[in-house]
Structures are given as C-alpha cells and as structure tokens.
Coordinates of C-alpha atoms in Angstrom, one line a residue:
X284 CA 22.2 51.3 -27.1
X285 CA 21.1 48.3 -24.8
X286 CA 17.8 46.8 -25.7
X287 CA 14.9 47.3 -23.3
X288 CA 13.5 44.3 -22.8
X289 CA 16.7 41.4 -24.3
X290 CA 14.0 39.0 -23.4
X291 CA 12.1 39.7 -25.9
X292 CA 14.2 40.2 -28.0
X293 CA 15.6 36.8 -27.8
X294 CA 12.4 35.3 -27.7
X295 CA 11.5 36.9 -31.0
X296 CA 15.3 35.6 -32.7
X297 CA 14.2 32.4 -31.8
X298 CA 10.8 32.8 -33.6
X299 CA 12.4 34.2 -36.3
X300 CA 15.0 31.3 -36.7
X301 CA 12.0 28.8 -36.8
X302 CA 10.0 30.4 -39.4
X303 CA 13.4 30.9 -41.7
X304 CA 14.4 26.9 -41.5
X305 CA 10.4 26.0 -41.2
X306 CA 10.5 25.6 -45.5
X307 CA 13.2 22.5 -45.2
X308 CA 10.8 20.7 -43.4
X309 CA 7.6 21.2 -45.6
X310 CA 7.0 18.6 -48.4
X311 CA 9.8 19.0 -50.9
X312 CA 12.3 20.1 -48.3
X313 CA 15.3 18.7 -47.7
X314 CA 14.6 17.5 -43.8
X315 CA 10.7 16.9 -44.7
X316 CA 11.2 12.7 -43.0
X317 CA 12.0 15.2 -39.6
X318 CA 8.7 17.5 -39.8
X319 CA 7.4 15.6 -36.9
X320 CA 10.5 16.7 -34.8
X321 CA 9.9 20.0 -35.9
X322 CA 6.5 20.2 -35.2
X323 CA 6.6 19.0 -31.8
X324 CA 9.4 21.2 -31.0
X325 CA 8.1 24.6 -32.2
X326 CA 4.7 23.5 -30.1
X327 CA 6.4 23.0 -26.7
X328 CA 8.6 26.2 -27.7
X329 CA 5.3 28.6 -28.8
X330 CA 1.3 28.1 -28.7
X331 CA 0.7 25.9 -31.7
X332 CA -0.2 27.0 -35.4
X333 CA -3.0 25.0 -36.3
X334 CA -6.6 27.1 -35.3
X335 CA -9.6 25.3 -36.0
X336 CA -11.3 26.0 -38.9
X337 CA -14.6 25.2 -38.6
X338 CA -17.3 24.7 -36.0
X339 CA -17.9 26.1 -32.6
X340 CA -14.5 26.1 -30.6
X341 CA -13.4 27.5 -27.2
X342 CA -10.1 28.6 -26.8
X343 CA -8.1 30.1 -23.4
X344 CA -4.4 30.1 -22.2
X345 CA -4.7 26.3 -20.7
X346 CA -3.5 24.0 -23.5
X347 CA -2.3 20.6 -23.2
X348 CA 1.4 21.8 -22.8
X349 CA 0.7 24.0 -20.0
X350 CA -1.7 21.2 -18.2
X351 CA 1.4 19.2 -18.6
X352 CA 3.8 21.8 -17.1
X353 CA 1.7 22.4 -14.3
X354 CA 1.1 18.7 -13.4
X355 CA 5.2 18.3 -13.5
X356 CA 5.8 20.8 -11.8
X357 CA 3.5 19.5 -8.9
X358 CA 5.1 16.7 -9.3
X359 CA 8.4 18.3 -8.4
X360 CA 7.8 18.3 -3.8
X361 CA 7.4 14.5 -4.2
X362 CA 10.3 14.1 -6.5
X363 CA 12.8 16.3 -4.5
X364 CA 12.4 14.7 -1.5
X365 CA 12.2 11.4 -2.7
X366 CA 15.8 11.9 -3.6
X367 CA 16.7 12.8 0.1
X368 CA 15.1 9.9 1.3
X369 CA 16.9 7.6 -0.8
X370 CA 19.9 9.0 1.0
X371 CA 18.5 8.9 4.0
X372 CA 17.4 5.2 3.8
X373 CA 21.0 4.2 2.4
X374 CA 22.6 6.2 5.4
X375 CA 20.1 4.6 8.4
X376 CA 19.9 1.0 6.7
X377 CA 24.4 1.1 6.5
X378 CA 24.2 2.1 10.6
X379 CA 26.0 6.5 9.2
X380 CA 22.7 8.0 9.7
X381 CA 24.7 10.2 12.2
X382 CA 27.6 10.6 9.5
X383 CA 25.3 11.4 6.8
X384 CA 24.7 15.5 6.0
X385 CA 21.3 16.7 4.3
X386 CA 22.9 17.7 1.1
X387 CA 25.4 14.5 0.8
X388 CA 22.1 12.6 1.1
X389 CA 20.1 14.5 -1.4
X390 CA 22.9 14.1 -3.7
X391 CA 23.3 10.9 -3.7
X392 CA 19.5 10.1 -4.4
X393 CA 19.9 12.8 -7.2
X394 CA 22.5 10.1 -8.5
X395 CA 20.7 7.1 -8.0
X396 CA 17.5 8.5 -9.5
X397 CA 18.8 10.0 -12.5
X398 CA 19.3 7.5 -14.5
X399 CA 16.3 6.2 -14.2
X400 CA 14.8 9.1 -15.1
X401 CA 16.8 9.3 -18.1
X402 CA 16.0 5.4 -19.5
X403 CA 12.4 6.5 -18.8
X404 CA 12.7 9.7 -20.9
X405 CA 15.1 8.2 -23.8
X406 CA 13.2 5.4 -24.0
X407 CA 9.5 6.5 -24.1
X408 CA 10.2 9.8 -26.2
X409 CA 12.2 7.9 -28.5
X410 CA 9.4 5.4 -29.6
X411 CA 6.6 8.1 -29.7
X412 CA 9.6 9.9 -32.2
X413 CA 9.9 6.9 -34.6
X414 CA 5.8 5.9 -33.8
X415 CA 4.8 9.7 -34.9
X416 CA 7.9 9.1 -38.1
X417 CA 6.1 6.2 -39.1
X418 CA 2.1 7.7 -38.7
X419 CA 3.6 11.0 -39.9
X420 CA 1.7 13.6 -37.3
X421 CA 3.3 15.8 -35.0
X422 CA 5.4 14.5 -31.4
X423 CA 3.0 15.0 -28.6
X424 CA 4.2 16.6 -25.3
X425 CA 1.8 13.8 -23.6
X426 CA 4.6 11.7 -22.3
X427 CA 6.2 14.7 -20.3
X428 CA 4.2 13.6 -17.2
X429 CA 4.2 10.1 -17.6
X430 CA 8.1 10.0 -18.3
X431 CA 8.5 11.4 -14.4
X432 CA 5.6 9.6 -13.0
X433 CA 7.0 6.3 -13.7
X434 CA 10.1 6.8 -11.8
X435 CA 8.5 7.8 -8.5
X436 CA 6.0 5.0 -8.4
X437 CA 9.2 1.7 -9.2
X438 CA 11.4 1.1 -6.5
X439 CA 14.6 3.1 -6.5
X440 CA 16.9 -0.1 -7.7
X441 CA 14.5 -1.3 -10.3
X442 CA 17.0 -2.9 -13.0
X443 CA 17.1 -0.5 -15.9
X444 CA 16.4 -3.2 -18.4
X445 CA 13.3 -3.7 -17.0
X446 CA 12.5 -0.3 -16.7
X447 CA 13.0 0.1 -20.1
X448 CA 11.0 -2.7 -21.4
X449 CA 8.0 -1.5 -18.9
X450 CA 7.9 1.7 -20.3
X451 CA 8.1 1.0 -24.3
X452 CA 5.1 -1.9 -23.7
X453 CA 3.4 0.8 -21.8
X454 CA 4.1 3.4 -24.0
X455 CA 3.2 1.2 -27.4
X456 CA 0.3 -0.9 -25.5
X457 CA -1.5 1.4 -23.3
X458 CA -1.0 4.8 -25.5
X459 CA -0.2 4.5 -29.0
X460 CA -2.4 1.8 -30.4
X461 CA -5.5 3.5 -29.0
X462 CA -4.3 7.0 -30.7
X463 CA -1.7 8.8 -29.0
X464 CA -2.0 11.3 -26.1
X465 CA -5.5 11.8 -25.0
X466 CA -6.6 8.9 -26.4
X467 CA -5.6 6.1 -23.8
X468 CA -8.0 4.3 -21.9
X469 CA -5.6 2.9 -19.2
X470 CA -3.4 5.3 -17.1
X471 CA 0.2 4.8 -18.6
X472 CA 2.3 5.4 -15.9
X473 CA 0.4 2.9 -13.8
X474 CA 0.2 0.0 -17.1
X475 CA 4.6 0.6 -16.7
X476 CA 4.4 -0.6 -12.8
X477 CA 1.4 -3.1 -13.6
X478 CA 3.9 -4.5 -16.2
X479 CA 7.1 -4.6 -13.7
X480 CA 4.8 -5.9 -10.8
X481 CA 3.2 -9.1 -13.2
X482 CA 6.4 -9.8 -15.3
X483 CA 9.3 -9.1 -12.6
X484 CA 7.6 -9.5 -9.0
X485 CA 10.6 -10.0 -7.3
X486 CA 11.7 -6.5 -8.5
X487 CA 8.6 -4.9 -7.4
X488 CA 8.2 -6.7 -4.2
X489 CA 9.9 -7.7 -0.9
X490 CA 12.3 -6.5 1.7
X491 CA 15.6 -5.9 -0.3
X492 CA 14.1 -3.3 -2.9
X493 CA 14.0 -0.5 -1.4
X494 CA 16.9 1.0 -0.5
X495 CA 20.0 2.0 -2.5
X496 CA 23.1 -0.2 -1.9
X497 CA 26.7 1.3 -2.3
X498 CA 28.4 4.3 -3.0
X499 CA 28.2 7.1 -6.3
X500 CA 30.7 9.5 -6.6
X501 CA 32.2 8.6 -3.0
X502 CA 28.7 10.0 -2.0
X503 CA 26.3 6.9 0.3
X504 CA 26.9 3.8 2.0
X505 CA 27.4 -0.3 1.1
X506 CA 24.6 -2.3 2.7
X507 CA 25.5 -5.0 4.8
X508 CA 24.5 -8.5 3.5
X509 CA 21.9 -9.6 5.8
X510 CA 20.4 -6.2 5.5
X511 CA 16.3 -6.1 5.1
X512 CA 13.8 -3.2 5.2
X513 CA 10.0 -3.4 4.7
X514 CA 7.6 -1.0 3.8
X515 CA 4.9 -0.3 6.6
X516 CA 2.5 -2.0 4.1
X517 CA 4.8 -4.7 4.3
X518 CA 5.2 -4.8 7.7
X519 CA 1.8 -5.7 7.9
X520 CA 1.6 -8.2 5.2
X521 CA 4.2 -9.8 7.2
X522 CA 1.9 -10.3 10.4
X523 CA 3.9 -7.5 12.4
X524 CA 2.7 -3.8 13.2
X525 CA 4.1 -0.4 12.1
X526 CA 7.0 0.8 13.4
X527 CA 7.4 4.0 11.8
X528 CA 5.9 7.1 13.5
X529 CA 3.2 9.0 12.3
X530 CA 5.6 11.9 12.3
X531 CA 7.6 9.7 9.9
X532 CA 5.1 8.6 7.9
X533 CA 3.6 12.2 7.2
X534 CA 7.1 13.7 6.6
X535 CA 8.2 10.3 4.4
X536 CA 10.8 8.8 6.0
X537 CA 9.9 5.7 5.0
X538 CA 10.8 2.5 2.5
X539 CA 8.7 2.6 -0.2
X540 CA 8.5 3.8 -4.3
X541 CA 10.3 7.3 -4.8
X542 CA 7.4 10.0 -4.8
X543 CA 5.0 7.4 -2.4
X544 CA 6.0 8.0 0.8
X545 CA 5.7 12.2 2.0
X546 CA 2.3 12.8 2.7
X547 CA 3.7 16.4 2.9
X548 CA 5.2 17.0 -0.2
X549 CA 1.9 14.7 -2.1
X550 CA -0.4 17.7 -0.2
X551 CA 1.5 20.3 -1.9
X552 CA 1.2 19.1 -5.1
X553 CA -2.4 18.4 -4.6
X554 CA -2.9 22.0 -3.2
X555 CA -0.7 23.4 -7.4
X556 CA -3.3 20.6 -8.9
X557 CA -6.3 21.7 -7.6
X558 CA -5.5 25.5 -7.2
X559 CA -5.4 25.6 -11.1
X560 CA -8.3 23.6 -11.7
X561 CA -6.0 21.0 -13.4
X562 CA -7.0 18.0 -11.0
X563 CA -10.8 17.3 -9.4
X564 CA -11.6 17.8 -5.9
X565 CA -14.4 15.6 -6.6
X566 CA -12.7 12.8 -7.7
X567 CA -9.3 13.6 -5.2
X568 CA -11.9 13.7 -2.0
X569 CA -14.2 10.4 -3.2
X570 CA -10.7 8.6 -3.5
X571 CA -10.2 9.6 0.0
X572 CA -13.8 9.4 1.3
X573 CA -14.5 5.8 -0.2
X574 CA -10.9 4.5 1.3
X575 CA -11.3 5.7 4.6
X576 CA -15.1 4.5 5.0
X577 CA -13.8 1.0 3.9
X578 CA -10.7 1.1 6.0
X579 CA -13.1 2.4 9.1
X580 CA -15.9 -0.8 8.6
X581 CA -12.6 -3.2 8.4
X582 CA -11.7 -1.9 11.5
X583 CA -14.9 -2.2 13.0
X584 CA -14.7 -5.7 12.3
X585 CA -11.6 -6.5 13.4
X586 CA -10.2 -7.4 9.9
X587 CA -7.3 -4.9 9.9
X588 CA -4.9 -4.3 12.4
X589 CA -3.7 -0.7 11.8
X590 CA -6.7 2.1 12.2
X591 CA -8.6 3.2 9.3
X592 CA -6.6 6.6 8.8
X593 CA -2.9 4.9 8.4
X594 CA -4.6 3.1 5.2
X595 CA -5.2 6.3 3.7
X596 CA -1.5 7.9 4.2
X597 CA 0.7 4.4 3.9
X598 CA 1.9 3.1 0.6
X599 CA 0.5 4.5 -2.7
X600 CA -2.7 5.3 -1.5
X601 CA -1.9 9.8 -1.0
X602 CA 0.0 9.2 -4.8
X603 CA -2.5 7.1 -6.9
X604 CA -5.8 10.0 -5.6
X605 CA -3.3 12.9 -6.4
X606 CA -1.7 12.1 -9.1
X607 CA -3.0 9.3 -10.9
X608 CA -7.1 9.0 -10.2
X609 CA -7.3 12.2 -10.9
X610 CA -5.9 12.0 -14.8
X611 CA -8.8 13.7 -17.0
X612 CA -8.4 11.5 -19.9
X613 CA -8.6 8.0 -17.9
X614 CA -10.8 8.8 -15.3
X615 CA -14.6 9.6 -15.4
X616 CA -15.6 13.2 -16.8
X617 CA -19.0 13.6 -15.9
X618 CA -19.8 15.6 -12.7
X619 CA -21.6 12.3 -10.5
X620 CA -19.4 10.3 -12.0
X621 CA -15.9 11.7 -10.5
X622 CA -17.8 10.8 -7.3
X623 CA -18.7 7.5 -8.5
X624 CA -15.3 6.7 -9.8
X625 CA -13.4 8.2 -6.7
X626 CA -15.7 6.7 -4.2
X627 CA -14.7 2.7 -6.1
X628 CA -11.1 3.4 -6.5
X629 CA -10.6 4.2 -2.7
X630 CA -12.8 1.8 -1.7
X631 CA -11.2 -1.0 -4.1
X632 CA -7.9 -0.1 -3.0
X633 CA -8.8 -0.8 0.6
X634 CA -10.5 -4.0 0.2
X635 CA -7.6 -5.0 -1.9
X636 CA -5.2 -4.4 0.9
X637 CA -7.2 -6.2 3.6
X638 CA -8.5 -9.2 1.3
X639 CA -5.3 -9.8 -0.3
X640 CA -2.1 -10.5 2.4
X641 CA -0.4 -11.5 -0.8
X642 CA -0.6 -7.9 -1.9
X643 CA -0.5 -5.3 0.5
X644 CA -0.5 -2.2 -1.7
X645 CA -4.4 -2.1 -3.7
X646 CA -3.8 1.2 -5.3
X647 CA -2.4 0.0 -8.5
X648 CA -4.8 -2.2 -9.5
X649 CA -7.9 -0.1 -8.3
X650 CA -7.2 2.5 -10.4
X651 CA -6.7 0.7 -13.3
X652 CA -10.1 -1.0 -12.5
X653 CA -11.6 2.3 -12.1
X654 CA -9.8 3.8 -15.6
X655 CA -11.4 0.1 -17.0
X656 CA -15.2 1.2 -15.8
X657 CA -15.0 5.0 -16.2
X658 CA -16.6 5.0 -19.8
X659 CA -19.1 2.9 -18.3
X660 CA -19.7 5.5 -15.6
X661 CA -20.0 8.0 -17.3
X662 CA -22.2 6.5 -20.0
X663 CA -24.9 5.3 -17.3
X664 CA -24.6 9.1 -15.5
X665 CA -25.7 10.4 -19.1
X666 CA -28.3 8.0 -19.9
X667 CA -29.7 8.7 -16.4
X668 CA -30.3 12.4 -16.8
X669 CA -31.4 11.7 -20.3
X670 CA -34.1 9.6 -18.6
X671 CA -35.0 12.1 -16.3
X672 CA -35.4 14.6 -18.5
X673 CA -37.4 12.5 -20.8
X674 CA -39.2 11.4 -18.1
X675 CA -40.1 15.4 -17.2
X676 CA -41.0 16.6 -20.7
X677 CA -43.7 13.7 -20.7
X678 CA -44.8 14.9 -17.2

C-alpha cells in the first residue's frame, strides 16, 4: 500500500538518518572536528535541540531561522526584478531595447548576478565554517540574509575580487569579533559596501558602473565605448536634473545597485516585513518621516533642486528604511527609541545628500551612524523612564 502522507514520511527518514550518524560527530567520534557542520545543518533542517535549562524563558514558533527565512524571502520582489533591470539597462544603454524580450532580459541579469551571489555566499559561509571550526560552536544561519543583501546594494559589475575581500573583512570585522550573529554592533551588509565605497571608490561610484557590458550565453548586448549612464542621484551630483519619470522611478527602471531602484517591489517586501511583525513600523515610518521633513526644509530653502518626495524614493533611501534600519540587532530596541533612531537616520541621510555634492547617496553612512548611536539611545530612553519613575515614587 501507498503511504498517506509520503511527506511525512520522508521528513521523518530524514530525522531518522540524522540521529543514526549524530554519534560520529560527538566527542570520540570519528567526524567529531565537523560537529559544527553538523550542528548547523540539523538546525536549519529542524527546530534546534538545545532547550533552556534554567530561568524564565519564552518560547513560540519565530526563531532566528525563520526571522531569517522570512526577511529573504522579502527580499526576493527586489531581487527578481533587479535581475530584469539589469537586462533592461544592458538592452536600452546598447540602442536593442526594441530587440530585447522580457525573459531574454531577465535571464541575462540572472547570469550576471549569479555569480555574485555565489562569491558572496562561498565566501562568507566559508569563513564563519572555519571561524565556528576554530571557536568550536555551532554555524549560525545569521549570514543567510546578509549573503543576499550584499549583492543588491554593489553595483551589478563590482569586480568579484573585491567583492570577496568586502565581504570576509565584513564578515570577520563587523560580525565575528564582536560574537557572531546577534552580536554585531554595525549592520554587516552595509560595513561590505562601506568597505567597497572607502577602499575601491571608483568601483562604487561614477557613470560606467552600472550597467552590464556584453553578452552571457548569447543572451545581452556589448556596450559601445563612449557609453555613460548616471543614476538620478547622480544626475544631480552632476549639476543636471532628473530625467527619469516618476513612473520609472517607482517601477525601477533606473541605473543604480541591484535591489535599490523599484520602489514597488521595496513596498512589497516592506508590506511581508511588517505583516509578520519581523520589521518596525516605528522605526520604517521615522526613517521616512525624518527624511522627508529634511528634504521638505532644503527645499524651502532653495538648497535642493529636486522636491522633497523624489529624495525619499531615489537611490538607497526605500532599501536602507526597509531593509537595513530596520535590523533588530543593530538598530535601537526600545519603543521611543525606534523613533529616535528612525527620525536621525532619515534625516542624516538627507542632509548628507544635500551637504555633500561629493556624495550623493547619504543612506549608507546614516545608518551606520544610527547602528553607532543606538546603544546610546536606548540607554538614555531607559535611564529617562527610570527617572521618571523615581521621580513619581518620591512624589
């Protein structure tokens, strides 16, 4: 007879098969030096095995592996149409925009990204595999989101040398030394592009970047020579005006990083983020709120030259409040302080942009000022309402 449910019954072979080789990697087994490996992978297979043991504890069905699913698969609108627009740019830039067919231009940014995704991957998982070797604890799935977030935020020809070297300083510097996952005090993703942008500006910046030049599998177009394209941002830099649509802008057909430039497909993943209470509202709508009431007094006083609302949709700005202001271990945790926090990132970013020519993105390097001060936040929000309450009981 046919099972009922083969499912399950898979599922349960596959448990079975774990707990029968789990012996070789205790102490004394033969493949004890790969516990680690073992460990990590039975994890992000099942719910873990450790309980805790003493103290109070809370437990539900949202663990850090979930969290992590969740935020990649949110992840996923920006991604999938970042690949189409890498066609798309490489079609329009070469003159065969009227050639080019939707899935020959997804394709082909499938092919251009991938391997970048792959050096990001291979490279960061295999240094937290010979990091959590060395320390002897268990692989963490923490570098799941990270190892896709770093490819939509780098230009889409970023050598992959330099890639690789960004991530495993980012990866070694920014996460490990402080503890591992959870315990990083600077957003990883973002200390990778901070990296590329200090150590290799002219792969980070300027009007030759952005688009993919050539052909992959007989799929896209060669660039000719003289060929330039700036992103609105740096349009502006430039002294010039934008001259993409709004339409365009919104829908992302645009030069700029991978998973920057759809407004559209950033919404969607904020709407998966905050629908399962993975991401803030607070902190998502102070990003916003501070940004746009910074763009707004600029334009009141003449020192910006596109109105207040394109700074809040152009460049990085939609990403970094989604996505990356919104990280729960980097950013501020108490309740006033999300507000805080979002309300000095936006408004940080925005100040950058119009202060700076030099550097017309902002987002970047106001988060990574905001993950710098969030401790502080949050230690001043605490010691407030300790005061007040203090304050009350002597009352």
């Amino acid at each position: 007879m046919f099972s009922e449910n083969p499912i399950n019954e898979r599922n349960m072979s596959l448990r079975n098969y774990l707990d029968k080789i789990r012996p070789n990697f205790e102490k004394g087994g033969k493949l004890h030096a790969l516990k680690s490996v073992y460990d990590g992978m039975e994890t992000f297979l099942y719910v873990p095995r450790d309980t805790s043991k003493n103290g109070a504890s809370i437990h539900d069905a949202i663990d850090s592996k979930r969290i992590m699913s969740i935020v990649v698969i949110s992840l996923l609108p920006a991604m999938l149409f970042g690949m189409y627009n890498i066609g798309y740019q490489n079609a329009l830039s070469a003159g065969h925009i009227g050639d080019a067919t939707f899935w020959g231009m997804f394709v082909y940014g499938l092919l251009a990204l991938l391997p970048n995704i792959l050096v990001s991957y291979i490279v960061g998982l295999g240094i937290e595999f010979i990091w959590a070797q060395w320390k002897g604890e268990e692989i963490q799935e923490g570098y799941l989101v990270s190892g896709i977030l770093i490819p939509l935020i780098v230009p889409v020809t970023i050598p992959l040398w330099t890639l690789a070297l960004a991530i495993a300083f980012s990866v070694i510097f920014a996460k490990e030394i402080f503890g591992g996952t959870g315990m990083n005090i600077f957003n990883v993703a973002l200390i990778a592009r901070a990296f590329l942008f200090f150590a290799y500006p002219s792969k980070m910046t300027g009007d030759t970047i952005w688009v993919a030049d050539g052909s992959i599998f007989g799929l896209g177009y060669a660039l000719p020579d003289s060929h330039t394209m700036a992103t609105p941002l740096g349009e502006i830099a430039q002294g010039g005006h934008v001259n993409a649509s709004i339409s365009d802008i919104a829908i992302g057909l645009i030069p700029g990083s991978v998973g920057e430039t759809s407004v559209i497909a950033i919404a969607i993943g904020a709407v998966i983020l905050l629908w399962t209470n993975i991401a803030s509202w607070k902190t998502m709508l102070s990003v916003f709120v501070g940004g746009g009431a910074t763009a707004f007094l600029f334009q009141s006083l003449g020192s910006t030259p596109i109105p207040w609302f394109e700074h809040l949709i152009l460049g990085g700005f939609c990403f970094g409040a989604v996505f990356m202001a919104t990280d729960p271990v980097t950013s501020a945790r108490t309740e006033t302080g999300k507000w805080i926090f979002g309300l000095f990132v936006g408004a940080l970013a925005v100040i950058i942009r119009v202060m700076n020519p030099g550097y017309p993105e902002g987002m970047m390097l106001a988060i990574l000022f905001g993950n710098m001060f969030a401790p502080l936040i949050d230690y001043y929000v605490v010691q407030s309402n300790i005061n007040k309450r203090a304050k009350r009981v002597k009352e």
